[in-house]
Every structure is written in structure tokens, then in C-alpha cells.
Amino acid sequence: MLAVADDAKRRGGERLHLWVTSQEEPWAAPSPNPLPGEPPHADGPVGVAVAWFEPVSAAWTETLTGSRCEAQMEAAILLGLPRWASAAHPERVTTWGVGLGATGLALRDPTGHVFAYGVAEIPSTWTAAARARGAVAAVYGVGPLQQAMHPEPLPAQRLTEARRDGTVAAAWVPLLE
């Protein structure tokens, strides 16, 4: 599985989808419950910074049981990034992190290595939301295939389908600066 994932990584990179959502939009990323001792935000609810790292080239493979899976996402799960089911809230994971780079964002695995990197201009609203929470809703995995005849749906809509299909892993991870 890891060899298939490594091969796919060499063939392509990741698309980076960024947006800020609120607690009222659970289809994208529900806000985490504050940790004990975490101060409430006096200015009202803080937006949720979502970063979805989507592999450009999916690496579909079969498990020993014959089920189909995406090897890169399964590699992330093996390294501790939880699968994000459609009915669950993302877990808090402190062993992974998202780092701000000069040209985009890096998803760092528990060893500190870059697991995924997406090139994009980072909106100031996204950065402000991530800094205010100190955490990012980090998502890794593949979305549904795009239909050539239809316009591309918004990333948050595609994420809903990907969660239903079980093809994404996600967690609340620290923002690394």
C-alpha cells in the first residue's frame, strides 16, 4: 500500500482547496468544541479554516479482502490521520500539522516530513481564521470524479460526497508557523 502511495506521489502533487466556514455549515467542517481551559472568543464565533489536499492522481488499489481503496489516503490513515466519515466530526490530532509556506501549505505527518503540499495564494481571511483558532480542519483524500459536461461543483460540495464515499481522512491539526 505504501509503495503504491509513494509511486502516485511521484507522478503528481495535490490540488489545494481552501475556504473558511462557520459552525452553521457542518457540511464543510464543524467547529471543534473548545478544549478545557481554552478562552472563549469575545468577538463571537471564529471562522473555521479548511484545507483540503486532494491528490492530482488517484492511486486506486485493492485490499486483501478485495475492496477498492485509494492508496495515498490509506497511507495517511496508517500514519494516524483518521478517516472522516460522513456522520462524524473531525478528531483533534496533534501529531500532524499544517504549515504556511511561501507558495502554499504543507501537510506534515507525525515524523515532521511533508506528506502533501499544495500551491495556492492563501487568502488573508483563511490565515486569520487559522491563526485565531490555532488549528486547521485538514483534509486529505480524493473527491468524486468530475463530469466533463457539468460545471465543477464547489469543493465543499465535493467534500460531502467524498466523506460519504469514505475517500477522505481529516482532523483538527495545529497551524505550524
PDB file of C-alpha atoms in Angstrom:
ATOM      1  CA  MET A   1       0.000   0.000   0.000  1.00  0.00           C
ATOM      2  CA  LEU A   2       2.759   2.446   0.966  1.00  0.00           C
ATOM      3  CA  ALA A   3       4.738   1.651  -2.201  1.00  0.00           C
ATOM      4  CA  VAL A   4       1.671   2.359  -4.358  1.00  0.00           C
ATOM      5  CA  ALA A   5       1.124   5.639  -2.489  1.00  0.00           C
ATOM      6  CA  ASP A   6       4.781   6.667  -2.930  1.00  0.00           C
ATOM      7  CA  ASP A   7       4.610   5.934  -6.655  1.00  0.00           C
ATOM      8  CA  ALA A   8       1.455   8.065  -7.013  1.00  0.00           C
ATOM      9  CA  LYS A   9       3.113  10.940  -5.125  1.00  0.00           C
ATOM     10  CA  ARG A  10       5.981  10.947  -7.615  1.00  0.00           C
ATOM     11  CA  ARG A  11       3.513  11.179 -10.540  1.00  0.00           C
ATOM     12  CA  GLY A  12       1.622  14.208  -9.280  1.00  0.00           C
ATOM     13  CA  GLY A  13       1.040  16.595  -6.452  1.00  0.00           C
ATOM     14  CA  GLU A  14      -2.000  17.854  -4.654  1.00  0.00           C
ATOM     15  CA  ARG A  15      -4.664  20.365  -5.542  1.00  0.00           C
ATOM     16  CA  LEU A  16      -5.234  22.670  -2.617  1.00  0.00           C
ATOM     17  CA  HIS A  17      -8.798  23.725  -1.850  1.00  0.00           C
ATOM     18  CA  LEU A  18      -9.130  26.438   0.804  1.00  0.00           C
ATOM     19  CA  TRP A  19     -12.180  28.020   2.365  1.00  0.00           C
ATOM     20  CA  VAL A  20     -13.455  29.420   5.619  1.00  0.00           C
ATOM     21  CA  THR A  21     -16.709  28.172   7.018  1.00  0.00           C
ATOM     22  CA  SER A  22     -18.672  28.614  10.201  1.00  0.00           C
ATOM     23  CA  GLN A  23     -20.217  26.342  12.766  1.00  0.00           C
ATOM     24  CA  GLU A  24     -23.560  26.769  10.975  1.00  0.00           C
ATOM     25  CA  GLU A  25     -22.182  24.996   7.876  1.00  0.00           C
ATOM     26  CA  PRO A  26     -21.436  21.472   9.124  1.00  0.00           C
ATOM     27  CA  TRP A  27     -21.237  20.083   5.563  1.00  0.00           C
ATOM     28  CA  ALA A  28     -17.788  21.642   5.293  1.00  0.00           C
ATOM     29  CA  ALA A  29     -16.176  21.338   8.704  1.00  0.00           C
ATOM     30  CA  PRO A  30     -17.960  21.595  12.042  1.00  0.00           C
ATOM     31  CA  SER A  31     -16.253  23.778  14.612  1.00  0.00           C
ATOM     32  CA  PRO A  32     -14.404  21.852  17.294  1.00  0.00           C
ATOM     33  CA  ASN A  33     -15.520  22.041  20.873  1.00  0.00           C
ATOM     34  CA  PRO A  34     -13.174  24.294  22.862  1.00  0.00           C
ATOM     35  CA  LEU A  35     -10.581  22.411  24.854  1.00  0.00           C
ATOM     36  CA  PRO A  36     -10.800  22.695  28.663  1.00  0.00           C
ATOM     37  CA  GLY A  37      -9.247  25.993  29.681  1.00  0.00           C
ATOM     38  CA  GLU A  38      -9.414  27.415  26.148  1.00  0.00           C
ATOM     39  CA  PRO A  39     -10.655  31.026  26.309  1.00  0.00           C
ATOM     40  CA  PRO A  40     -13.917  31.805  24.501  1.00  0.00           C
ATOM     41  CA  HIS A  41     -13.685  34.319  21.676  1.00  0.00           C
ATOM     42  CA  ALA A  42     -15.148  37.636  22.797  1.00  0.00           C
ATOM     43  CA  ASP A  43     -15.818  38.801  19.227  1.00  0.00           C
ATOM     44  CA  GLY A  44     -18.230  35.939  18.534  1.00  0.00           C
ATOM     45  CA  PRO A  45     -17.577  32.723  16.649  1.00  0.00           C
ATOM     46  CA  VAL A  46     -14.337  32.465  14.756  1.00  0.00           C
ATOM     47  CA  GLY A  47     -14.400  31.048  11.240  1.00  0.00           C
ATOM     48  CA  VAL A  48     -13.063  27.594  10.529  1.00  0.00           C
ATOM     49  CA  ALA A  49     -10.108  27.371   8.130  1.00  0.00           C
ATOM     50  CA  VAL A  50     -10.436  24.297   5.912  1.00  0.00           C
ATOM     51  CA  ALA A  51      -7.521  22.988   3.813  1.00  0.00           C
ATOM     52  CA  TRP A  52      -8.254  20.047   1.522  1.00  0.00           C
ATOM     53  CA  PHE A  53      -5.196  18.441  -0.059  1.00  0.00           C
ATOM     54  CA  GLU A  54      -6.554  16.418  -2.991  1.00  0.00           C
ATOM     55  CA  PRO A  55      -4.138  14.189  -4.924  1.00  0.00           C
ATOM     56  CA  VAL A  56      -3.984  15.085  -8.619  1.00  0.00           C
ATOM     57  CA  SER A  57      -3.517  11.426  -9.489  1.00  0.00           C
ATOM     58  CA  ALA A  58      -5.571   8.889  -7.515  1.00  0.00           C
ATOM     59  CA  ALA A  59      -3.900   5.556  -6.803  1.00  0.00           C
ATOM     60  CA  TRP A  60      -6.784   3.096  -6.678  1.00  0.00           C
ATOM     61  CA  THR A  61      -5.868  -0.384  -5.482  1.00  0.00           C
ATOM     62  CA  GLU A  62      -7.490  -3.448  -3.951  1.00  0.00           C
ATOM     63  CA  THR A  63      -7.040  -4.673  -0.404  1.00  0.00           C
ATOM     64  CA  LEU A  64      -6.524  -8.317   0.533  1.00  0.00           C
ATOM     65  CA  THR A  65     -10.285  -8.569   1.073  1.00  0.00           C
ATOM     66  CA  GLY A  66     -10.956  -7.360  -2.474  1.00  0.00           C
ATOM     67  CA  SER A  67     -12.335  -3.941  -1.552  1.00  0.00           C
ATOM     68  CA  ARG A  68     -11.235  -0.897  -3.556  1.00  0.00           C
ATOM     69  CA  CYS A  69      -9.366   1.938  -1.808  1.00  0.00           C
ATOM     70  CA  GLU A  70      -7.164   4.927  -2.593  1.00  0.00           C
ATOM     71  CA  ALA A  71      -3.600   4.094  -1.511  1.00  0.00           C
ATOM     72  CA  GLN A  72      -2.430   7.639  -0.687  1.00  0.00           C
ATOM     73  CA  MET A  73      -5.358   8.252   1.662  1.00  0.00           C
ATOM     74  CA  GLU A  74      -4.883   4.832   3.273  1.00  0.00           C
ATOM     75  CA  ALA A  75      -1.206   5.722   3.819  1.00  0.00           C
ATOM     76  CA  ALA A  76      -2.301   8.893   5.646  1.00  0.00           C
ATOM     77  CA  ILE A  77      -4.638   6.790   7.789  1.00  0.00           C
ATOM     78  CA  LEU A  78      -1.831   4.327   8.583  1.00  0.00           C
ATOM     79  CA  LEU A  79       0.199   7.335   9.788  1.00  0.00           C
ATOM     80  CA  GLY A  80      -2.601   8.453  12.134  1.00  0.00           C
ATOM     81  CA  LEU A  81      -4.846  10.811  10.171  1.00  0.00           C
ATOM     82  CA  PRO A  82      -8.370   9.483  10.884  1.00  0.00           C
ATOM     83  CA  ARG A  83     -10.803   8.526   8.127  1.00  0.00           C
ATOM     84  CA  TRP A  84     -13.553  11.188   8.041  1.00  0.00           C
ATOM     85  CA  ALA A  85     -16.933   9.503   7.914  1.00  0.00           C
ATOM     86  CA  SER A  86     -19.999  11.470   6.843  1.00  0.00           C
ATOM     87  CA  ALA A  87     -21.659  11.398  10.269  1.00  0.00           C
ATOM     88  CA  ALA A  88     -18.597  12.196  12.373  1.00  0.00           C
ATOM     89  CA  HIS A  89     -16.836  15.351  13.469  1.00  0.00           C
ATOM     90  CA  PRO A  90     -13.112  15.518  12.709  1.00  0.00           C
ATOM     91  CA  GLU A  91     -10.950  14.454  15.622  1.00  0.00           C
ATOM     92  CA  ARG A  92      -8.217  16.584  17.170  1.00  0.00           C
ATOM     93  CA  VAL A  93      -4.783  15.239  16.235  1.00  0.00           C
ATOM     94  CA  THR A  94      -1.614  16.903  17.467  1.00  0.00           C
ATOM     95  CA  THR A  95       0.848  14.632  15.644  1.00  0.00           C
ATOM     96  CA  TRP A  96       0.001  16.120  12.219  1.00  0.00           C
ATOM     97  CA  GLY A  97       0.133  19.819  11.310  1.00  0.00           C
ATOM     98  CA  VAL A  98      -0.390  22.330   8.519  1.00  0.00           C
ATOM     99  CA  GLY A  99       2.452  24.734   7.831  1.00  0.00           C
ATOM    100  CA  LEU A 100       2.278  28.025   5.981  1.00  0.00           C
ATOM    101  CA  GLY A 101       4.815  28.140   3.165  1.00  0.00           C
ATOM    102  CA  ALA A 102       5.952  30.855   0.800  1.00  0.00           C
ATOM    103  CA  THR A 103       3.853  29.465  -2.057  1.00  0.00           C
ATOM    104  CA  GLY A 104       1.158  27.435  -0.298  1.00  0.00           C
ATOM    105  CA  LEU A 105       0.511  24.976   2.515  1.00  0.00           C
ATOM    106  CA  ALA A 106       2.253  21.812   3.657  1.00  0.00           C
ATOM    107  CA  LEU A 107       0.529  18.924   5.431  1.00  0.00           C
ATOM    108  CA  ARG A 108       3.157  17.469   7.768  1.00  0.00           C
ATOM    109  CA  ASP A 109       2.974  13.896   9.032  1.00  0.00           C
ATOM    110  CA  PRO A 110       3.955  12.710  12.547  1.00  0.00           C
ATOM    111  CA  THR A 111       7.634  12.464  11.529  1.00  0.00           C
ATOM    112  CA  GLY A 112       7.621  16.149  10.531  1.00  0.00           C
ATOM    113  CA  HIS A 113       8.018  15.352   6.833  1.00  0.00           C
ATOM    114  CA  VAL A 114       5.830  16.965   4.185  1.00  0.00           C
ATOM    115  CA  PHE A 115       3.104  14.447   3.355  1.00  0.00           C
ATOM    116  CA  ALA A 116       1.326  16.780   0.930  1.00  0.00           C
ATOM    117  CA  TYR A 117       1.972  20.250  -0.472  1.00  0.00           C
ATOM    118  CA  GLY A 118      -0.466  22.474  -2.297  1.00  0.00           C
ATOM    119  CA  VAL A 119       0.479  25.624  -4.170  1.00  0.00           C
ATOM    120  CA  ALA A 120      -2.023  28.447  -3.828  1.00  0.00           C
ATOM    121  CA  GLU A 121      -2.383  32.048  -2.816  1.00  0.00           C
ATOM    122  CA  ILE A 122      -3.581  31.888   0.775  1.00  0.00           C
ATOM    123  CA  PRO A 123      -6.457  34.333   1.428  1.00  0.00           C
ATOM    124  CA  SER A 124      -5.977  36.587   4.436  1.00  0.00           C
ATOM    125  CA  THR A 125      -9.392  35.502   5.787  1.00  0.00           C
ATOM    126  CA  TRP A 126      -8.196  31.890   5.778  1.00  0.00           C
ATOM    127  CA  THR A 127      -4.948  32.775   7.560  1.00  0.00           C
ATOM    128  CA  ALA A 128      -6.781  34.921  10.130  1.00  0.00           C
ATOM    129  CA  ALA A 129      -9.249  32.112  10.926  1.00  0.00           C
ATOM    130  CA  ALA A 130      -6.441  29.547  11.218  1.00  0.00           C
ATOM    131  CA  ARG A 131      -4.392  31.798  13.493  1.00  0.00           C
ATOM    132  CA  ALA A 132      -7.391  32.703  15.678  1.00  0.00           C
ATOM    133  CA  ARG A 133      -8.112  29.011  16.353  1.00  0.00           C
ATOM    134  CA  GLY A 134      -4.511  27.861  16.174  1.00  0.00           C
ATOM    135  CA  ALA A 135      -5.855  24.911  14.226  1.00  0.00           C
ATOM    136  CA  VAL A 136      -6.928  23.942  10.731  1.00  0.00           C
ATOM    137  CA  ALA A 137      -9.505  21.431   9.549  1.00  0.00           C
ATOM    138  CA  ALA A 138      -7.009  19.480   7.406  1.00  0.00           C
ATOM    139  CA  VAL A 139      -8.447  17.063   4.856  1.00  0.00           C
ATOM    140  CA  TYR A 140      -6.511  14.632   2.687  1.00  0.00           C
ATOM    141  CA  GLY A 141      -8.008  12.429   0.013  1.00  0.00           C
ATOM    142  CA  VAL A 142      -9.766  12.212  -3.299  1.00  0.00           C
ATOM    143  CA  GLY A 143     -13.109  13.629  -4.273  1.00  0.00           C
ATOM    144  CA  PRO A 144     -15.570  12.218  -6.760  1.00  0.00           C
ATOM    145  CA  LEU A 145     -14.610  12.221 -10.422  1.00  0.00           C
ATOM    146  CA  GLN A 146     -15.565  15.363 -12.309  1.00  0.00           C
ATOM    147  CA  GLN A 147     -18.210  15.210 -15.009  1.00  0.00           C
ATOM    148  CA  ALA A 148     -16.889  16.838 -18.200  1.00  0.00           C
ATOM    149  CA  MET A 149     -20.377  18.045 -19.220  1.00  0.00           C
ATOM    150  CA  HIS A 150     -21.227  19.744 -15.939  1.00  0.00           C
ATOM    151  CA  PRO A 151     -19.516  22.671 -14.224  1.00  0.00           C
ATOM    152  CA  GLU A 152     -17.270  21.681 -11.345  1.00  0.00           C
ATOM    153  CA  PRO A 153     -19.149  21.754  -8.032  1.00  0.00           C
ATOM    154  CA  LEU A 154     -17.715  23.742  -5.156  1.00  0.00           C
ATOM    155  CA  PRO A 155     -15.022  21.934  -3.160  1.00  0.00           C
ATOM    156  CA  ALA A 156     -17.255  21.811  -0.072  1.00  0.00           C
ATOM    157  CA  GLN A 157     -19.982  20.046  -2.096  1.00  0.00           C
ATOM    158  CA  ARG A 158     -17.433  17.557  -3.453  1.00  0.00           C
ATOM    159  CA  LEU A 159     -16.147  17.029   0.088  1.00  0.00           C
ATOM    160  CA  THR A 160     -19.618  15.974   1.225  1.00  0.00           C
ATOM    161  CA  GLU A 161     -19.625  13.279  -1.471  1.00  0.00           C
ATOM    162  CA  ALA A 162     -16.064  12.212  -0.659  1.00  0.00           C
ATOM    163  CA  ARG A 163     -16.981  11.796   3.016  1.00  0.00           C
ATOM    164  CA  ARG A 164     -19.978   9.681   2.029  1.00  0.00           C
ATOM    165  CA  ASP A 165     -17.725   7.579  -0.241  1.00  0.00           C
ATOM    166  CA  GLY A 166     -15.105   7.180   2.517  1.00  0.00           C
ATOM    167  CA  THR A 167     -12.278   8.593   0.385  1.00  0.00           C
ATOM    168  CA  VAL A 168     -11.000  11.322   2.729  1.00  0.00           C
ATOM    169  CA  ALA A 169      -9.170  11.476   6.039  1.00  0.00           C
ATOM    170  CA  ALA A 170      -9.327  14.580   8.223  1.00  0.00           C
ATOM    171  CA  ALA A 171      -8.533  16.047  11.611  1.00  0.00           C
ATOM    172  CA  TRP A 172      -8.194  19.291  13.501  1.00  0.00           C
ATOM    173  CA  VAL A 173      -4.444  19.829  13.397  1.00  0.00           C
ATOM    174  CA  PRO A 174      -2.218  22.613  14.700  1.00  0.00           C
ATOM    175  CA  LEU A 175      -1.286  25.508  12.456  1.00  0.00           C
ATOM    176  CA  LEU A 176       2.501  25.469  12.155  1.00  0.00           C
ATOM    177  CA  GLU A 177       4.199  28.803  11.541  1.00  0.00           C
TER     178      GLU A 177
END
